[in-house]
Amino acid sequence: MNIYNTFSRSIEEFHPISPPHVGMYTCGMTVYDYAHIGHGRKYVGDDIIRRTLVRFGYKVTHVQNVTDVGHLSSDADEGEDKLEKGAKKIGKTVWEVAEFFTNDFYHAMDQLNILRPHIVCKATDHISEQISLIERLFKNGHAYDTPEAVYFDVTTFPRYETLFGQSLEEKKQAVREEVQTGSHKRNPQDFALWFKRVGRFANHAMHWDSPWGDGFPGWHIECSAMSMKYLGESFDIHTGGIDHIPIHHPNEIAQSEGATGKQFVKYWMHHAFLMVDGQKMSKSLGNFCRIADVIERGIDPLTLRYFYLTAHYRKPLNFTWEAIRGAENALHELRRYMKNIQETADRHERDQLSEEKLKKIDDFRTRFDAVLANDFNTPQALSIVWETAKSNIPPQDKADLLLDFDTVLGLKLDAFSDKKNTDEPIPEEIIRLLEERQTLRKQGKFQDADAIREEITQRGYNIIDTTEGSKVTKRK
Ligand code: AMP
Ligand code: ZN
């Protein structure tokens, strides 16, 4: 199979280090706010990679971190710790915030039918591993101590300049505005391995003892420490969003290879963003929509999965409600096809297959595998699914084939439900009222929330409150 390796900026043949085993590390969430459908895109992308590898006979070990400390507002060490900021915003402890949003994240990922990683590792559970790695970096002359932090000196790792094809000048441009004056960094691109509990971090809630004093790890070191702990010092695939190309991933490489002297990762893969009006959907921009918001509109969350698969993972994808409705219709149609195919199959004996039909079945499967093996081309995979569904191969074989494809696509093609709105969509103003009611309920303003419920009811809609959120349905 062929994979686009961001490191070499080219398509490469995939040869894992110890076949059939594949070690795969996927940078996880910073758990200070809700997971949104932009995250959904990235993690469905990872899920497709994993399921495809398994389809092709590889034995995948999938590791994912949970960032619950040390990720500052900017990836380049500036600003406040995101967790501390989140805690202040909602009046909880950092630990409560981390637990709440970690649960929210994995719940959302389950709704998208994403397989749980084999190992989920929290940064705060791996402080000693991070400290040991920093000690190795000191030994190898890559780290230095200052009054505010321990830093990695990028000039001691000459390749840093050109990692991922970016020059140091380009990286400087990327971080220039974020470089804080007055720090003891030797070079602006040096990055923190350990922050001390002094100055702006004097009251930092999460902190541990270390050879360099009380403090907490920088963000990047957790990924090096945990990926190498669980997958070895060299492993096969590392993924992230494209925002990790300029800073986070070069830093991971510098730290890991600086400590071990070995190649850290063989294949680097990066997912393009889910966009809204030309901008990245993101927690910090506040332009995000949660998976629960989609469910609230009566839409099956796997609609999102279908929507993501319509674009190649390296191409940006634009979010609009129209596009989601389009994906909803497509998935519904596909499931209806599947239901009809299965019903017809149940009524008939399995056909004797002619040479021609056998070849056709084979052909569909070969083409499906080929497009996935070609850097995970999901849009083409979907079009083969449609072709198969509409073809004249016998229903039993068609059903088998579609379900076989679905082991990678994860769309639950056999989950046809009449409940899907074949009815008209819920009007925007009803959705808006529902959202207003949710907000009021969260604020504890139950009387006002009830008044809105009444208004929604009077307009001919019922509200159903579930653990997944609230939904409205049109009263028949
Ligand atoms: P964060 O919690 O912000 O660190 O994000 C976790 C992962 O989700 C990172 O790999 C990000 O690149 C990725 N991500 C965040 N927003 C989006 C988006 N709008 N589209 C695709 N991936 C995203
Ligand atoms: Zn990472």
JSON list of N, CA and C in Angstrom, two decimals, residues 238-267:
[
{"chain": "A", "resi": 238, "resn": "HIS", "atom": "N", "xyz": [2.68, 7.94, 12.76]},
{"chain": "A", "resi": 238, "resn": "HIS", "atom": "CA", "xyz": [2.32, 8.97, 13.72]},
{"chain": "A", "resi": 238, "resn": "HIS", "atom": "C", "xyz": [1.41, 9.94, 12.98]},
{"chain": "A", "resi": 239, "resn": "THR", "atom": "N", "xyz": [0.25, 10.24, 13.57]},
{"chain": "A", "resi": 239, "resn": "THR", "atom": "CA", "xyz": [-0.68, 11.15, 12.89]},
{"chain": "A", "resi": 239, "resn": "THR", "atom": "C", "xyz": [-0.97, 12.38, 13.75]},
{"chain": "A", "resi": 240, "resn": "GLY", "atom": "N", "xyz": [-1.51, 13.37, 13.07]},
{"chain": "A", "resi": 240, "resn": "GLY", "atom": "CA", "xyz": [-1.96, 14.58, 13.76]},
{"chain": "A", "resi": 240, "resn": "GLY", "atom": "C", "xyz": [-2.67, 15.46, 12.75]},
{"chain": "A", "resi": 241, "resn": "GLY", "atom": "N", "xyz": [-3.16, 16.60, 13.21]},
{"chain": "A", "resi": 241, "resn": "GLY", "atom": "CA", "xyz": [-3.73, 17.56, 12.28]},
{"chain": "A", "resi": 241, "resn": "GLY", "atom": "C", "xyz": [-2.60, 18.34, 11.62]},
{"chain": "A", "resi": 242, "resn": "ILE", "atom": "N", "xyz": [-2.89, 19.03, 10.52]},
{"chain": "A", "resi": 242, "resn": "ILE", "atom": "CA", "xyz": [-1.81, 19.76, 9.82]},
{"chain": "A", "resi": 242, "resn": "ILE", "atom": "C", "xyz": [-1.23, 20.89, 10.68]},
{"chain": "A", "resi": 243, "resn": "ASP", "atom": "N", "xyz": [-1.95, 21.29, 11.72]},
{"chain": "A", "resi": 243, "resn": "ASP", "atom": "CA", "xyz": [-1.41, 22.33, 12.60]},
{"chain": "A", "resi": 243, "resn": "ASP", "atom": "C", "xyz": [-0.19, 21.84, 13.38]},
{"chain": "A", "resi": 244, "resn": "HIS", "atom": "N", "xyz": [0.03, 20.54, 13.37]},
{"chain": "A", "resi": 244, "resn": "HIS", "atom": "CA", "xyz": [1.18, 20.02, 14.11]},
{"chain": "A", "resi": 244, "resn": "HIS", "atom": "C", "xyz": [2.45, 19.95, 13.27]},
{"chain": "A", "resi": 245, "resn": "ILE", "atom": "N", "xyz": [2.34, 20.30, 12.00]},
{"chain": "A", "resi": 245, "resn": "ILE", "atom": "CA", "xyz": [3.54, 20.20, 11.13]},
{"chain": "A", "resi": 245, "resn": "ILE", "atom": "C", "xyz": [4.62, 21.22, 11.50]},
{"chain": "A", "resi": 246, "resn": "PRO", "atom": "N", "xyz": [4.28, 22.49, 11.78]},
{"chain": "A", "resi": 246, "resn": "PRO", "atom": "CA", "xyz": [5.38, 23.42, 12.03]},
{"chain": "A", "resi": 246, "resn": "PRO", "atom": "C", "xyz": [6.04, 23.33, 13.41]},
{"chain": "A", "resi": 247, "resn": "ILE", "atom": "N", "xyz": [5.31, 22.95, 14.46]},
{"chain": "A", "resi": 247, "resn": "ILE", "atom": "CA", "xyz": [5.91, 23.03, 15.79]},
{"chain": "A", "resi": 247, "resn": "ILE", "atom": "C", "xyz": [5.88, 21.70, 16.56]},
{"chain": "A", "resi": 248, "resn": "HIS", "atom": "N", "xyz": [4.69, 21.19, 16.79]},
{"chain": "A", "resi": 248, "resn": "HIS", "atom": "CA", "xyz": [4.58, 20.05, 17.71]},
{"chain": "A", "resi": 248, "resn": "HIS", "atom": "C", "xyz": [5.35, 18.83, 17.20]},
{"chain": "A", "resi": 249, "resn": "HIS", "atom": "N", "xyz": [5.20, 18.49, 15.95]},
{"chain": "A", "resi": 249, "resn": "HIS", "atom": "CA", "xyz": [5.85, 17.28, 15.46]},
{"chain": "A", "resi": 249, "resn": "HIS", "atom": "C", "xyz": [7.36, 17.43, 15.26]},
{"chain": "A", "resi": 250, "resn": "PRO", "atom": "N", "xyz": [7.85, 18.57, 14.75]},
{"chain": "A", "resi": 250, "resn": "PRO", "atom": "CA", "xyz": [9.32, 18.72, 14.74]},
{"chain": "A", "resi": 250, "resn": "PRO", "atom": "C", "xyz": [9.88, 18.62, 16.16]},
{"chain": "A", "resi": 251, "resn": "ASN", "atom": "N", "xyz": [9.15, 19.19, 17.13]},
{"chain": "A", "resi": 251, "resn": "ASN", "atom": "CA", "xyz": [9.65, 19.13, 18.51]},
{"chain": "A", "resi": 251, "resn": "ASN", "atom": "C", "xyz": [9.67, 17.69, 19.01]},
{"chain": "A", "resi": 252, "resn": "GLU", "atom": "N", "xyz": [8.65, 16.94, 18.66]},
{"chain": "A", "resi": 252, "resn": "GLU", "atom": "CA", "xyz": [8.65, 15.52, 19.06]},
{"chain": "A", "resi": 252, "resn": "GLU", "atom": "C", "xyz": [9.85, 14.79, 18.48]},
{"chain": "A", "resi": 253, "resn": "ILE", "atom": "N", "xyz": [10.14, 15.07, 17.20]},
{"chain": "A", "resi": 253, "resn": "ILE", "atom": "CA", "xyz": [11.26, 14.38, 16.54]},
{"chain": "A", "resi": 253, "resn": "ILE", "atom": "C", "xyz": [12.58, 14.77, 17.22]},
{"chain": "A", "resi": 254, "resn": "ALA", "atom": "N", "xyz": [12.74, 16.08, 17.46]},
{"chain": "A", "resi": 254, "resn": "ALA", "atom": "CA", "xyz": [14.00, 16.54, 18.06]},
{"chain": "A", "resi": 254, "resn": "ALA", "atom": "C", "xyz": [14.19, 15.91, 19.43]},
{"chain": "A", "resi": 255, "resn": "GLN", "atom": "N", "xyz": [13.14, 15.88, 20.23]},
{"chain": "A", "resi": 255, "resn": "GLN", "atom": "CA", "xyz": [13.25, 15.30, 21.59]},
{"chain": "A", "resi": 255, "resn": "GLN", "atom": "C", "xyz": [13.56, 13.81, 21.55]},
{"chain": "A", "resi": 256, "resn": "SER", "atom": "N", "xyz": [12.81, 13.10, 20.68]},
{"chain": "A", "resi": 256, "resn": "SER", "atom": "CA", "xyz": [12.94, 11.65, 20.69]},
{"chain": "A", "resi": 256, "resn": "SER", "atom": "C", "xyz": [14.27, 11.23, 20.10]},
{"chain": "A", "resi": 257, "resn": "GLU", "atom": "N", "xyz": [14.59, 11.78, 18.93]},
{"chain": "A", "resi": 257, "resn": "GLU", "atom": "CA", "xyz": [15.83, 11.38, 18.27]},
{"chain": "A", "resi": 257, "resn": "GLU", "atom": "C", "xyz": [17.05, 11.94, 19.02]},
{"chain": "A", "resi": 258, "resn": "GLY", "atom": "N", "xyz": [16.86, 13.11, 19.64]},
{"chain": "A", "resi": 258, "resn": "GLY", "atom": "CA", "xyz": [17.92, 13.69, 20.46]},
{"chain": "A", "resi": 258, "resn": "GLY", "atom": "C", "xyz": [18.26, 12.77, 21.62]},
{"chain": "A", "resi": 259, "resn": "ALA", "atom": "N", "xyz": [17.27, 12.07, 22.14]},
{"chain": "A", "resi": 259, "resn": "ALA", "atom": "CA", "xyz": [17.51, 11.17, 23.27]},
{"chain": "A", "resi": 259, "resn": "ALA", "atom": "C", "xyz": [18.02, 9.81, 22.82]},
{"chain": "A", "resi": 260, "resn": "THR", "atom": "N", "xyz": [17.45, 9.27, 21.73]},
{"chain": "A", "resi": 260, "resn": "THR", "atom": "CA", "xyz": [17.76, 7.87, 21.38]},
{"chain": "A", "resi": 260, "resn": "THR", "atom": "C", "xyz": [18.82, 7.73, 20.28]},
{"chain": "A", "resi": 261, "resn": "GLY", "atom": "N", "xyz": [18.95, 8.76, 19.47]},
{"chain": "A", "resi": 261, "resn": "GLY", "atom": "CA", "xyz": [19.85, 8.66, 18.31]},
{"chain": "A", "resi": 261, "resn": "GLY", "atom": "C", "xyz": [19.30, 7.78, 17.21]},
{"chain": "A", "resi": 262, "resn": "LYS", "atom": "N", "xyz": [18.01, 7.39, 17.34]},
{"chain": "A", "resi": 262, "resn": "LYS", "atom": "CA", "xyz": [17.40, 6.53, 16.32]},
{"chain": "A", "resi": 262, "resn": "LYS", "atom": "C", "xyz": [16.29, 7.27, 15.60]},
{"chain": "A", "resi": 263, "resn": "GLN", "atom": "N", "xyz": [15.92, 6.73, 14.44]},
{"chain": "A", "resi": 263, "resn": "GLN", "atom": "CA", "xyz": [14.76, 7.32, 13.76]},
{"chain": "A", "resi": 263, "resn": "GLN", "atom": "C", "xyz": [13.52, 7.09, 14.62]},
{"chain": "A", "resi": 264, "resn": "PHE", "atom": "N", "xyz": [12.76, 8.15, 14.85]},
{"chain": "A", "resi": 264, "resn": "PHE", "atom": "CA", "xyz": [11.61, 8.08, 15.76]},
{"chain": "A", "resi": 264, "resn": "PHE", "atom": "C", "xyz": [10.42, 7.42, 15.05]},
{"chain": "A", "resi": 265, "resn": "VAL", "atom": "N", "xyz": [10.02, 8.00, 13.92]},
{"chain": "A", "resi": 265, "resn": "VAL", "atom": "CA", "xyz": [8.80, 7.54, 13.23]},
{"chain": "A", "resi": 265, "resn": "VAL", "atom": "C", "xyz": [9.10, 7.36, 11.76]},
{"chain": "A", "resi": 266, "resn": "LYS", "atom": "N", "xyz": [8.52, 6.31, 11.16]},
{"chain": "A", "resi": 266, "resn": "LYS", "atom": "CA", "xyz": [8.75, 6.06, 9.73]},
{"chain": "A", "resi": 266, "resn": "LYS", "atom": "C", "xyz": [7.80, 6.85, 8.84]},
{"chain": "A", "resi": 267, "resn": "TYR", "atom": "N", "xyz": [6.53, 6.88, 9.19]},
{"chain": "A", "resi": 267, "resn": "TYR", "atom": "CA", "xyz": [5.54, 7.56, 8.33]},
{"chain": "A", "resi": 267, "resn": "TYR", "atom": "C", "xyz": [4.77, 8.59, 9.15]}
]
